[in-house]
PDB file of C-alpha atoms and ligand atoms in Angstrom:
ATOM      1  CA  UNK A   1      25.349  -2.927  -6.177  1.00 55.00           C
ATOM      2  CA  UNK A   2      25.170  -6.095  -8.520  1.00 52.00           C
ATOM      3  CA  UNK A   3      22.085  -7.551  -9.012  1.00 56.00           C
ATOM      4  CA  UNK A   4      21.631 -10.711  -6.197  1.00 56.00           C
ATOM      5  CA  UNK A   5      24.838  -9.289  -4.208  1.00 60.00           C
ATOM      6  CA  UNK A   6      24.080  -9.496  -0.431  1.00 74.00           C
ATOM      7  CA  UNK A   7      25.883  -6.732   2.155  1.00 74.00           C
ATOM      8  CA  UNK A   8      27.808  -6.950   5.280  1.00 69.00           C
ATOM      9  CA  UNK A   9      31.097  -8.103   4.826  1.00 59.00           C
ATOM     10  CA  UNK A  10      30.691 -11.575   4.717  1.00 60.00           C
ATOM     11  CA  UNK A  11      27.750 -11.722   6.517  1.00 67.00           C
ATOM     12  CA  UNK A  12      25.520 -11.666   3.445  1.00 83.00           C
ATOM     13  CA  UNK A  13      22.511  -9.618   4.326  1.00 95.00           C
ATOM     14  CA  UNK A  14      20.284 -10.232   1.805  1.00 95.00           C
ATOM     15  CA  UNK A  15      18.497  -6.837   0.662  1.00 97.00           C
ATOM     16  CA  UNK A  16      14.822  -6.957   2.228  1.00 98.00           C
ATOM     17  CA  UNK A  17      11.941  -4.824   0.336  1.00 98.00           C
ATOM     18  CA  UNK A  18       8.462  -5.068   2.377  1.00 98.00           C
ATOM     19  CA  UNK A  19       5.111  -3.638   1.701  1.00 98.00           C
ATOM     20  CA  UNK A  20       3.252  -2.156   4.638  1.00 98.00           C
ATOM     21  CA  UNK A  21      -0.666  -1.613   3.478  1.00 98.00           C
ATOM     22  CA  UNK A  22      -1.758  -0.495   6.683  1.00 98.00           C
ATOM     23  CA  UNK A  23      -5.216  -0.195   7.079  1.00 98.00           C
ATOM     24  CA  UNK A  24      -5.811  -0.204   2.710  1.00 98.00           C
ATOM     25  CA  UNK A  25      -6.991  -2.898   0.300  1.00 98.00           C
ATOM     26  CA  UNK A  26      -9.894  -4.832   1.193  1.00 98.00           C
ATOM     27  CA  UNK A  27      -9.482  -8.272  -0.123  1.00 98.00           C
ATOM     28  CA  UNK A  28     -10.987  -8.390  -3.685  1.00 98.00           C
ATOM     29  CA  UNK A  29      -8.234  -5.555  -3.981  1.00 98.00           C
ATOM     30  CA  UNK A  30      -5.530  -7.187  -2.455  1.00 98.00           C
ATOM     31  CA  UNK A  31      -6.075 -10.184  -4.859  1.00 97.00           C
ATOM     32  CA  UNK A  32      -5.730  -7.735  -7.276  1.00 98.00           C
ATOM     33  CA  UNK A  33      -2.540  -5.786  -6.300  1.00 98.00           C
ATOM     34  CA  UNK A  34      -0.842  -8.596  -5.833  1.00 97.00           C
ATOM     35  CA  UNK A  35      -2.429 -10.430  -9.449  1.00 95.00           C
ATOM     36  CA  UNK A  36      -0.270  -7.387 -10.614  1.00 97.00           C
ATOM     37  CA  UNK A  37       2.918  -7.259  -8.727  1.00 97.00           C
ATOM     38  CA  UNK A  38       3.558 -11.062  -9.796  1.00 95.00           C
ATOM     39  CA  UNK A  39       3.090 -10.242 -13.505  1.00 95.00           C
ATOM     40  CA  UNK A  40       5.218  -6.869 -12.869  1.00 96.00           C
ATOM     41  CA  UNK A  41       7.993  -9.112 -10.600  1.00 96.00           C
ATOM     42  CA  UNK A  42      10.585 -11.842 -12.271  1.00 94.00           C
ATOM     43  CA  UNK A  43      13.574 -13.228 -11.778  1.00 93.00           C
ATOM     44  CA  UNK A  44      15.528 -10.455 -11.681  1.00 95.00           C
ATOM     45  CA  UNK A  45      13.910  -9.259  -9.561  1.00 95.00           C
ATOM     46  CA  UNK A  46      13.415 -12.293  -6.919  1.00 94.00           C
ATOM     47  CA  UNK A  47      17.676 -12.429  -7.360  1.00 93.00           C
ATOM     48  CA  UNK A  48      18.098  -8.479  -6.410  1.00 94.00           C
ATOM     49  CA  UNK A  49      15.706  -8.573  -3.314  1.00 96.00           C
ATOM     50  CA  UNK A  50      13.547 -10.783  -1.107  1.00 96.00           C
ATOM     51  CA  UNK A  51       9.964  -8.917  -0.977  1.00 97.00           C
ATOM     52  CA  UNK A  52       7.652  -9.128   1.619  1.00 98.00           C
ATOM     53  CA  UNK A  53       3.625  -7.880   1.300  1.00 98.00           C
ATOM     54  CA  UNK A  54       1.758  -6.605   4.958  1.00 98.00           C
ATOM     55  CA  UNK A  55      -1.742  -6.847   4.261  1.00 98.00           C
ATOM     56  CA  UNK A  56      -4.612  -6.167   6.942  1.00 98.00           C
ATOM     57  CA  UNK A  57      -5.258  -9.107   8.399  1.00 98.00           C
ATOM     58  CA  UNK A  58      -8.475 -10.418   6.943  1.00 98.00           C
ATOM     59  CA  UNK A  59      -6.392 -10.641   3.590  1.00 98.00           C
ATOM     60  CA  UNK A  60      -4.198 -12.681   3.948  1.00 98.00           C
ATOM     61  CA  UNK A  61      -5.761 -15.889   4.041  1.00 97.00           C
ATOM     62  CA  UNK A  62      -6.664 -14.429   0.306  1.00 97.00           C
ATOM     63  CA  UNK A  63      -3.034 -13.778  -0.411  1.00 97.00           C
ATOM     64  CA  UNK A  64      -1.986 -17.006   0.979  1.00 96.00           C
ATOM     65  CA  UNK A  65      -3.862 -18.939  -1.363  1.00 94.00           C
ATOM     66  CA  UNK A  66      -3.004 -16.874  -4.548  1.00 92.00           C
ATOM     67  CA  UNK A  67       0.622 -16.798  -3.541  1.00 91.00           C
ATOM     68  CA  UNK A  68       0.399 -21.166  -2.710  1.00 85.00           C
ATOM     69  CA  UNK A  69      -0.986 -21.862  -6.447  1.00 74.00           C
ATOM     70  CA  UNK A  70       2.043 -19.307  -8.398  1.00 68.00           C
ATOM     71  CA  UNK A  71       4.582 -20.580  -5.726  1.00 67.00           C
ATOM     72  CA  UNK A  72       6.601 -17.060  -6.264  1.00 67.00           C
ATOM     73  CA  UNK A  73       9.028 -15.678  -3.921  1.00 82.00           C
ATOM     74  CA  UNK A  74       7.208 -13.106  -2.273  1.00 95.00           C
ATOM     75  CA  UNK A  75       6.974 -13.636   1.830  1.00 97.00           C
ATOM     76  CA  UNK A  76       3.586 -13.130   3.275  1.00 97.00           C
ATOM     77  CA  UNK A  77       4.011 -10.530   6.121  1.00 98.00           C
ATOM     78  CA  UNK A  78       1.261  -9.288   9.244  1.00 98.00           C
ATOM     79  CA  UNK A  79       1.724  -5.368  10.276  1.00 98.00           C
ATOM     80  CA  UNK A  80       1.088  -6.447  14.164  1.00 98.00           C
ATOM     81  CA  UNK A  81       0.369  -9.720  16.288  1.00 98.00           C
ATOM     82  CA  UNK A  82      -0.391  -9.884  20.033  1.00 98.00           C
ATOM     83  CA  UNK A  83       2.112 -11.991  21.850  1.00 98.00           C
ATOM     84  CA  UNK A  84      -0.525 -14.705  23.499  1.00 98.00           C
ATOM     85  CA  UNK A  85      -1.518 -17.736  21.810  1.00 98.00           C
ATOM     86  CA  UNK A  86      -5.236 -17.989  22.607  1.00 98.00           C
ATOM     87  CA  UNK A  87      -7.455 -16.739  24.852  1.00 98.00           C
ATOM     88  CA  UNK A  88     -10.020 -14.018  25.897  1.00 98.00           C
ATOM     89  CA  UNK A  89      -8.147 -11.225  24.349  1.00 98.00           C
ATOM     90  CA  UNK A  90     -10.856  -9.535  21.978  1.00 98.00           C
ATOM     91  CA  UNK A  91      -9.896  -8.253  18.884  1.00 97.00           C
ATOM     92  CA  UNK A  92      -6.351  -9.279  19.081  1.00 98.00           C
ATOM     93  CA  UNK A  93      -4.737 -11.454  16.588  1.00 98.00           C
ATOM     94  CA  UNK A  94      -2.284 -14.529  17.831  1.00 98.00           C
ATOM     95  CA  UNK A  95       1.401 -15.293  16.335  1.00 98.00           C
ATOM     96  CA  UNK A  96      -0.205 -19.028  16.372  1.00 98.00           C
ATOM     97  CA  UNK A  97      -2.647 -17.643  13.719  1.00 98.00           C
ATOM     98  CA  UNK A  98      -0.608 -16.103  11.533  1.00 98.00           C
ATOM     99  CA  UNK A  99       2.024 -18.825  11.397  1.00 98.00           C
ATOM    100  CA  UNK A 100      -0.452 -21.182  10.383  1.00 97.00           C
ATOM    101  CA  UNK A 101      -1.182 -18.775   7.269  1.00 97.00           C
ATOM    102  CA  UNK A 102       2.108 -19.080   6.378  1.00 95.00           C
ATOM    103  CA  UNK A 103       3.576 -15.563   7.172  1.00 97.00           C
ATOM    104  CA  UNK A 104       6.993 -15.044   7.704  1.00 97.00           C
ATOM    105  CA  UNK A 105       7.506 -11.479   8.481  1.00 98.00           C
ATOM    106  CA  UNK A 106       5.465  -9.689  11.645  1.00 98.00           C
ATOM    107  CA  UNK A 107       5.900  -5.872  12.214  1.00 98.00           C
ATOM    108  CA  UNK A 108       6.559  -5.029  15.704  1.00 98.00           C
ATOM    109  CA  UNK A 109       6.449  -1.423  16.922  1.00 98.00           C
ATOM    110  CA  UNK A 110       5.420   0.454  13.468  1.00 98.00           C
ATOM    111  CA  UNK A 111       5.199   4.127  14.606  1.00 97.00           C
ATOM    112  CA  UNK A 112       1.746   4.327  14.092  1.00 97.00           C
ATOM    113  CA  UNK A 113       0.959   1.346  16.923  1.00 98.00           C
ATOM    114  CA  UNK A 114       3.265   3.359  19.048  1.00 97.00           C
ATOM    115  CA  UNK A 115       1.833   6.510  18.987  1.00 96.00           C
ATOM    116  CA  UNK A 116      -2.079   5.423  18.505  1.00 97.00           C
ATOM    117  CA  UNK A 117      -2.498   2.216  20.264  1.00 97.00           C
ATOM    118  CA  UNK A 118      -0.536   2.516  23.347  1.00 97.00           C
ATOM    119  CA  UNK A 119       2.990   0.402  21.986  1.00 98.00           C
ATOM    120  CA  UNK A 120       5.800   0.526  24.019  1.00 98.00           C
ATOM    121  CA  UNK A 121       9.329  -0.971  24.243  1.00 98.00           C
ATOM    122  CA  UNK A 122       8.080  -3.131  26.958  1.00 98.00           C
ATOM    123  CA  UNK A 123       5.045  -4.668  24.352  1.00 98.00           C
ATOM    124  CA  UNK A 124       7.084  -4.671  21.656  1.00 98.00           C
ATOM    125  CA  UNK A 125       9.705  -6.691  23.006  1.00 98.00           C
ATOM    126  CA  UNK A 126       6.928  -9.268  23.900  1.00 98.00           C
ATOM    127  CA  UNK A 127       5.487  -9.220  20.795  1.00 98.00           C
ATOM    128  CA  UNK A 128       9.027  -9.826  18.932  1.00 98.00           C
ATOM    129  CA  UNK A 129       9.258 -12.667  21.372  1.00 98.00           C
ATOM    130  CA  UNK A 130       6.202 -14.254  20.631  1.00 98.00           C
ATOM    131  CA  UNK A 131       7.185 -13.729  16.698  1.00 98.00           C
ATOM    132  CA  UNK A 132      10.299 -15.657  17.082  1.00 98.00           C
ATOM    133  CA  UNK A 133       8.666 -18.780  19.049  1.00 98.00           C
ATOM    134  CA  UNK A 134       6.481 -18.867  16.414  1.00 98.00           C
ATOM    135  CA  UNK A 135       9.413 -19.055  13.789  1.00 98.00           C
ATOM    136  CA  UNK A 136       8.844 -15.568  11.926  1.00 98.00           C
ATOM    137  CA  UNK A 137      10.818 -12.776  11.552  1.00 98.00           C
ATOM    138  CA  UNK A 138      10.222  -9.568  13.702  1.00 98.00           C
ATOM    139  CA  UNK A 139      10.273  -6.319  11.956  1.00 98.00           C
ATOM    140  CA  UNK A 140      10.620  -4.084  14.647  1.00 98.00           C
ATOM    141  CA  UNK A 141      10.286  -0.417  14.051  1.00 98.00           C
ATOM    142  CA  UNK A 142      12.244   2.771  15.675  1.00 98.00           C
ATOM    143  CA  UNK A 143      12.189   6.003  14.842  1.00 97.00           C
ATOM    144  CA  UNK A 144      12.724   9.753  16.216  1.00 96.00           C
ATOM    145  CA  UNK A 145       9.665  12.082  16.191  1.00 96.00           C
ATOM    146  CA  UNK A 146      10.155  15.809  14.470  1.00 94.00           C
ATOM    147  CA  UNK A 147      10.768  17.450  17.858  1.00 95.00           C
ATOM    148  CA  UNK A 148      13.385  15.183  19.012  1.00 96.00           C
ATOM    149  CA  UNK A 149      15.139  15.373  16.047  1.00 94.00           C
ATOM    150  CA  UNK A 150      14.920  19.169  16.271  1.00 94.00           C
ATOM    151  CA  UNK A 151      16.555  18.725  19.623  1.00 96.00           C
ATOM    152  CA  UNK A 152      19.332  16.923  18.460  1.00 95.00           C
ATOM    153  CA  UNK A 153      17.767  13.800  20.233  1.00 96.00           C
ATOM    154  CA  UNK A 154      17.368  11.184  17.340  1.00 96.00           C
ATOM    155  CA  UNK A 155      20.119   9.073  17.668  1.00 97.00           C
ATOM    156  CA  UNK A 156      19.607   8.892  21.916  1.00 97.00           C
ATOM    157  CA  UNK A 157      15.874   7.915  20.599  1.00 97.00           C
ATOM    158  CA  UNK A 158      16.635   5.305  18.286  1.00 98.00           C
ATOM    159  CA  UNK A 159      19.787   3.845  20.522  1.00 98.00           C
ATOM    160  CA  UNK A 160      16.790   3.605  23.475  1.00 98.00           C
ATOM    161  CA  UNK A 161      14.031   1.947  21.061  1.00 98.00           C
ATOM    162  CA  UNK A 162      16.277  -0.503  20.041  1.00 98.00           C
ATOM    163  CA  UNK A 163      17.623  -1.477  23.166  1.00 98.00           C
ATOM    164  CA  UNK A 164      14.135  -1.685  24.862  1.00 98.00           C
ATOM    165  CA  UNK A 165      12.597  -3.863  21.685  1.00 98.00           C
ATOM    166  CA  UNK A 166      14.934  -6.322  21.702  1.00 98.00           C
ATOM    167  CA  UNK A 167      15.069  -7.210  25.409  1.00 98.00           C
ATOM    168  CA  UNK A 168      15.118 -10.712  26.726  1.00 96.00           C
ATOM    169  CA  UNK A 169      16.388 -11.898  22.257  1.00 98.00           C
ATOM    170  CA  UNK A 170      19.429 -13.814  22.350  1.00 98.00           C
ATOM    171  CA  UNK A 171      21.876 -12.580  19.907  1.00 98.00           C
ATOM    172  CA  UNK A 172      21.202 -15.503  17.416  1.00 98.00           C
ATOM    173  CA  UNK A 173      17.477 -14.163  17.418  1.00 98.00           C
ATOM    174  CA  UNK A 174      18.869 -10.754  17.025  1.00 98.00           C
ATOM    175  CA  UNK A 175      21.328 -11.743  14.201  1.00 98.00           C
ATOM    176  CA  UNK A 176      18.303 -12.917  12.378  1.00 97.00           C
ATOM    177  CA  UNK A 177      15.794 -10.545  13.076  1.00 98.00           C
ATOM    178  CA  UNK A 178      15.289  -7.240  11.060  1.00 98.00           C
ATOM    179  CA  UNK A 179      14.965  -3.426  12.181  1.00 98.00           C
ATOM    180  CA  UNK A 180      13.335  -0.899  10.461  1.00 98.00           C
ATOM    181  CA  UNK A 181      14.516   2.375  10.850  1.00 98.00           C
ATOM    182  CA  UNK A 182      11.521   5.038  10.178  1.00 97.00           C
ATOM    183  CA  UNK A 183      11.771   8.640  11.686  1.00 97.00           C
ATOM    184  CA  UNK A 184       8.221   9.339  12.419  1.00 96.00           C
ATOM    185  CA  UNK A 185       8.871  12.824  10.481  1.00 94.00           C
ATOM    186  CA  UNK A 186       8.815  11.021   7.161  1.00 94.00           C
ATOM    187  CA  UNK A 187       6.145   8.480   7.123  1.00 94.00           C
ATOM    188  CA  UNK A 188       3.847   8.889   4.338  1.00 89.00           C
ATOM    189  CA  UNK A 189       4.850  12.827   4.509  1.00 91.00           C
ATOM    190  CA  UNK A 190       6.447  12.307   1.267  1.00 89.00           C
ATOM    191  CA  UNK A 191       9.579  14.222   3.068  1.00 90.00           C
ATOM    192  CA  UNK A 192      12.082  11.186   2.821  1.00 86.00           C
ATOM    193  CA  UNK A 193      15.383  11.204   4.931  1.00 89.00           C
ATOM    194  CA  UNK A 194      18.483  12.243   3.106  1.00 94.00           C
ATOM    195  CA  UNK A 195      20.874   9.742   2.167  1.00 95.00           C
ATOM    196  CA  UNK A 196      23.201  11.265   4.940  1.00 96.00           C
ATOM    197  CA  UNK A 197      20.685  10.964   8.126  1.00 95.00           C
ATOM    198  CA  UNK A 198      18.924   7.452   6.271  1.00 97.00           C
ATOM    199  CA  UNK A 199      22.481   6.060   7.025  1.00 97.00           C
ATOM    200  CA  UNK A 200      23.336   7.926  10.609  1.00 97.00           C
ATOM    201  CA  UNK A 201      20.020   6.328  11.812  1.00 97.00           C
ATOM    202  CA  UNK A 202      20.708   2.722   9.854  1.00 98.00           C
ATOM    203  CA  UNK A 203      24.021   3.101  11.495  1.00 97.00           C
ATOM    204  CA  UNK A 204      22.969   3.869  15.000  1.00 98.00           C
ATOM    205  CA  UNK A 205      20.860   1.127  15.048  1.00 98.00           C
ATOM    206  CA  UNK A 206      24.149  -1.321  13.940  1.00 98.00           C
ATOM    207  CA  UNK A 207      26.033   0.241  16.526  1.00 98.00           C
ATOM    208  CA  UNK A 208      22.944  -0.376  19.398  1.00 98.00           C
ATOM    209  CA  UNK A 209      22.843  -3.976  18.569  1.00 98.00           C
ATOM    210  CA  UNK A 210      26.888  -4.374  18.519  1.00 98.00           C
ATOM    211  CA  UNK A 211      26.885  -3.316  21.962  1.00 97.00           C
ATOM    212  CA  UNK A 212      23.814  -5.418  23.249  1.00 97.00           C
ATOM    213  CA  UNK A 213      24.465  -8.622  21.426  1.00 98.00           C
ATOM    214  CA  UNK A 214      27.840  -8.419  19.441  1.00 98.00           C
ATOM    215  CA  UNK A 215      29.381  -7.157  15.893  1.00 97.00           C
ATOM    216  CA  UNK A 216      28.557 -10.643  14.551  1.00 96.00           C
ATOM    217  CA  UNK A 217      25.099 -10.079  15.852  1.00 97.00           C
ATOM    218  CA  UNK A 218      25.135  -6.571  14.427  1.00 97.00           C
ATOM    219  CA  UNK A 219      26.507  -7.418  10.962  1.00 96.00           C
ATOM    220  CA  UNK A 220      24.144 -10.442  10.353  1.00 97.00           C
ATOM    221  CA  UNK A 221      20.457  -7.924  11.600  1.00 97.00           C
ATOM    222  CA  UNK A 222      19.211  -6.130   8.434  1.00 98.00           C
ATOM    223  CA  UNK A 223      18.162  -2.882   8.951  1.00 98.00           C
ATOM    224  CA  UNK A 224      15.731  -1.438   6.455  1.00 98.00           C
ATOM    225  CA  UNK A 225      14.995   2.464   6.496  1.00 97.00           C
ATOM    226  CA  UNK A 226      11.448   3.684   5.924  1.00 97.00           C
ATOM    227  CA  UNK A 227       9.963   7.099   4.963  1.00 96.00           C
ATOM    228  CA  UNK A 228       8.781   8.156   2.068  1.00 93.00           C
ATOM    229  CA  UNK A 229      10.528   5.621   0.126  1.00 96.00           C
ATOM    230  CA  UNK A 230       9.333   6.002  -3.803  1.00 96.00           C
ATOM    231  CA  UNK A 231      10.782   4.154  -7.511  1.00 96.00           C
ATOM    232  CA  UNK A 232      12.517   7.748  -7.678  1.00 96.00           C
ATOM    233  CA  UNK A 233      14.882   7.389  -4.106  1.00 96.00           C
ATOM    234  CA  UNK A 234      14.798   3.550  -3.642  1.00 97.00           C
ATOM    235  CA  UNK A 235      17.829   2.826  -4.986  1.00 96.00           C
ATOM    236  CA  UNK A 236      20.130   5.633  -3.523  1.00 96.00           C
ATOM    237  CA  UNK A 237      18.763   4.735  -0.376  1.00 97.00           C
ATOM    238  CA  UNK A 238      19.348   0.791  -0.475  1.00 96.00           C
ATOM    239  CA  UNK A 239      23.198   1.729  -2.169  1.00 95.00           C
ATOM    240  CA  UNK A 240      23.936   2.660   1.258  1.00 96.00           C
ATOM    241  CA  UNK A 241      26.370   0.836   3.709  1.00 95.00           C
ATOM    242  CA  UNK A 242      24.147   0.163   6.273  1.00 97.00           C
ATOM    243  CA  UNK A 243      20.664   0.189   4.764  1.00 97.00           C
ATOM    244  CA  UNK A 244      19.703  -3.308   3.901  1.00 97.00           C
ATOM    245  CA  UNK A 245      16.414  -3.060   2.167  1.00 97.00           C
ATOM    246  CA  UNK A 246      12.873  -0.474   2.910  1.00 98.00           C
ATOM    247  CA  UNK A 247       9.809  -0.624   4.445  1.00 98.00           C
ATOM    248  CA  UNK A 248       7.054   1.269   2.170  1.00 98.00           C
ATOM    249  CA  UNK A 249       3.550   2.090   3.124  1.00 97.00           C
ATOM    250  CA  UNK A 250       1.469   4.942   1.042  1.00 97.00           C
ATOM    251  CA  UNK A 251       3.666   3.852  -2.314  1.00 97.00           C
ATOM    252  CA  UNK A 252       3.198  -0.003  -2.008  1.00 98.00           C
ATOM    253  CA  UNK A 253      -0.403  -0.003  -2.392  1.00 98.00           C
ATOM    254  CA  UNK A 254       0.338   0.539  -5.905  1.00 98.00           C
ATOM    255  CA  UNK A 255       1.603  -3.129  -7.579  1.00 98.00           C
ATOM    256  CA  UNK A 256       3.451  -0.925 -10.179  1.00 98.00           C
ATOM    257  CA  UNK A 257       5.061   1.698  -8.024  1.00 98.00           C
ATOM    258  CA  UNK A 258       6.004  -1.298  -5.351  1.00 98.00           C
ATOM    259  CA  UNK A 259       7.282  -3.421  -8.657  1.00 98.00           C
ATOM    260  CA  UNK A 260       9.523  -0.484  -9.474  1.00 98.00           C
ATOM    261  CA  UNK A 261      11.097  -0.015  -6.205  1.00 98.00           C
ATOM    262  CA  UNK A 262      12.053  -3.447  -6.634  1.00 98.00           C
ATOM    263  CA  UNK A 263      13.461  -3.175 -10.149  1.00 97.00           C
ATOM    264  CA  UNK A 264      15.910  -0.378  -9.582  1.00 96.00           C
ATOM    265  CA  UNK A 265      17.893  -2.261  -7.405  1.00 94.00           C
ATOM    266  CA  UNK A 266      17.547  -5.579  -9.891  1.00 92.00           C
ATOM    267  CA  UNK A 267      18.914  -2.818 -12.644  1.00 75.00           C
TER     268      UNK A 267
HETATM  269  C1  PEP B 301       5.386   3.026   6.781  1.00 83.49           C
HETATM  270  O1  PEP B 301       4.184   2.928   6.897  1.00 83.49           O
HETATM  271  O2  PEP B 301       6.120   2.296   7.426  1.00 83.49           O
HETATM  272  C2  PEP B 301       5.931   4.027   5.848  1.00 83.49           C
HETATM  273  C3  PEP B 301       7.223   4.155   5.771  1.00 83.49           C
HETATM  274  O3  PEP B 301       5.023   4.773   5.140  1.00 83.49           O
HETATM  275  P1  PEP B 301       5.339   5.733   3.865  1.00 83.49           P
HETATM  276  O4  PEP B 301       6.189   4.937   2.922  1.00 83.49           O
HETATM  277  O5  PEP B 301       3.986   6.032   3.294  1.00 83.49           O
HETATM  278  O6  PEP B 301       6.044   6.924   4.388  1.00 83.49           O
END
């Protein structure tokens, strides 16, 4: 692919590369990482890719400011939100907040809030709710665990997640919302999906959201696949029909491995 072309016939689904840091990078280091990635990132590759940085929350207000003065093209992004706007709800973090900070992007559903803090379909259809009335982007995550993909169950997993995530979305908030596909096998297990099954589960997810909201629905969501994506297997893995950008944790704490995911698809 060209450098600044966009897939989906005609729909123009602009490639999508976001940074999950999880719980890493406290903010003197975030300041740093990202100090980095803007000297690493131009405009080549700004044209190839929209890129989008998930700090922990209590850097972002850092991030905000660095990325305000250098006015570069890199989205702020949260990994989670809760879906009230105020209240007594201790320790939780409102879409109100984090709109105000300027994010743009809001991870819904990573696997890791599933399978460690209780996430469902049900919550993360709220949150993705509360994301859009706040005017961010959802990045809501699906994905198959080892044993159900060992039962031949991943695409009846991922056709289920996505359909219980995006409840209650009209398909205008669909067509604009994004879907990251990670099978739980190959997060940050350095065993990433072949090409083949990165674009059966990409492709599953397309075909979910055709038959809940409509192909033009379908053909304007970007789906990114995450798992294990590294500078070695970005580009093969965003050259494929239906993947339309990644979602990296363990190799975007690193500005210069994240900057060269980035630059082999502005190559
Ligand atoms: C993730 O956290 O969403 C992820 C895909 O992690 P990793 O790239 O480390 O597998």
């Amino acid at each position: 692919m060209s450098p600044g072309a966009a897939k989906g016939a005609g729909e123009g689904r602009r490639l999508l590369i976001s940074g999950n840091w999880k719980m890493n990078h406290d903010h003197f280091q975030a300041i740093a990482t990202v100090q980095r990635l803007l000297y690493r990132l131009g405009p080549p590759e700004y044209a190839a890719a929209e890129v989008s940085i998930h700090p922990p929350f209590t850097d972002l207000r850092s991030i905000q400011v660095l990325l305000e003065n250098d006015d570069p093209p890199i989205a702020l992004g949260a990994q989670h939100c809760y879906w009230e706007d105020s209240g007594a709800f201790t320790g939780e973090i409102s879409p109100v907040m984090l709109q105000k900070l300027g994010v743009r992007y809001v991870i819904a559903g990573h696997s890791e809030r599933r399978m460690l803090f209780g996430d469902t379909d049900e919550t993360v259809a709220r949150r993705a709710r509360a994301i859009l009335d706040h005017s961010m982007v959802p990045i809501i995550c699906v994905g198959e665990t080892e044993a159900e993909r060992e039962e031949g169950r991943s695409i009846e997993r991922i056709t289920s997640q996505v359909k219980g995530s995006l409840a209650g979305l009209s398909p205008e908030e669909i067509a604009g919302s994004v879907i990251a596909y990670e099978p739980i096998w190959a997060i940050g297990t350095g065993r990433t999906a072949t090409p083949e099954d990165a674009q059966e589960g990409c492709a599953a997810v397309r075909t979910e959201v055709a038959s809940i909201a409509g192909e033009t629905a379908a053909n304007s969501l970007r789906v990114q696949y995450g798992g294990s994506v590294k500078p070695a297997n970005a580009k093969e893995l965003m050259d494929l029909a239906d993947v339309d950008g990644v979602l990296v944790g363990g190799a975007s704490l690193d500005a210069d491995a994240f900057a060269e995911i980035v630059s082999a698809v502005a190559s």
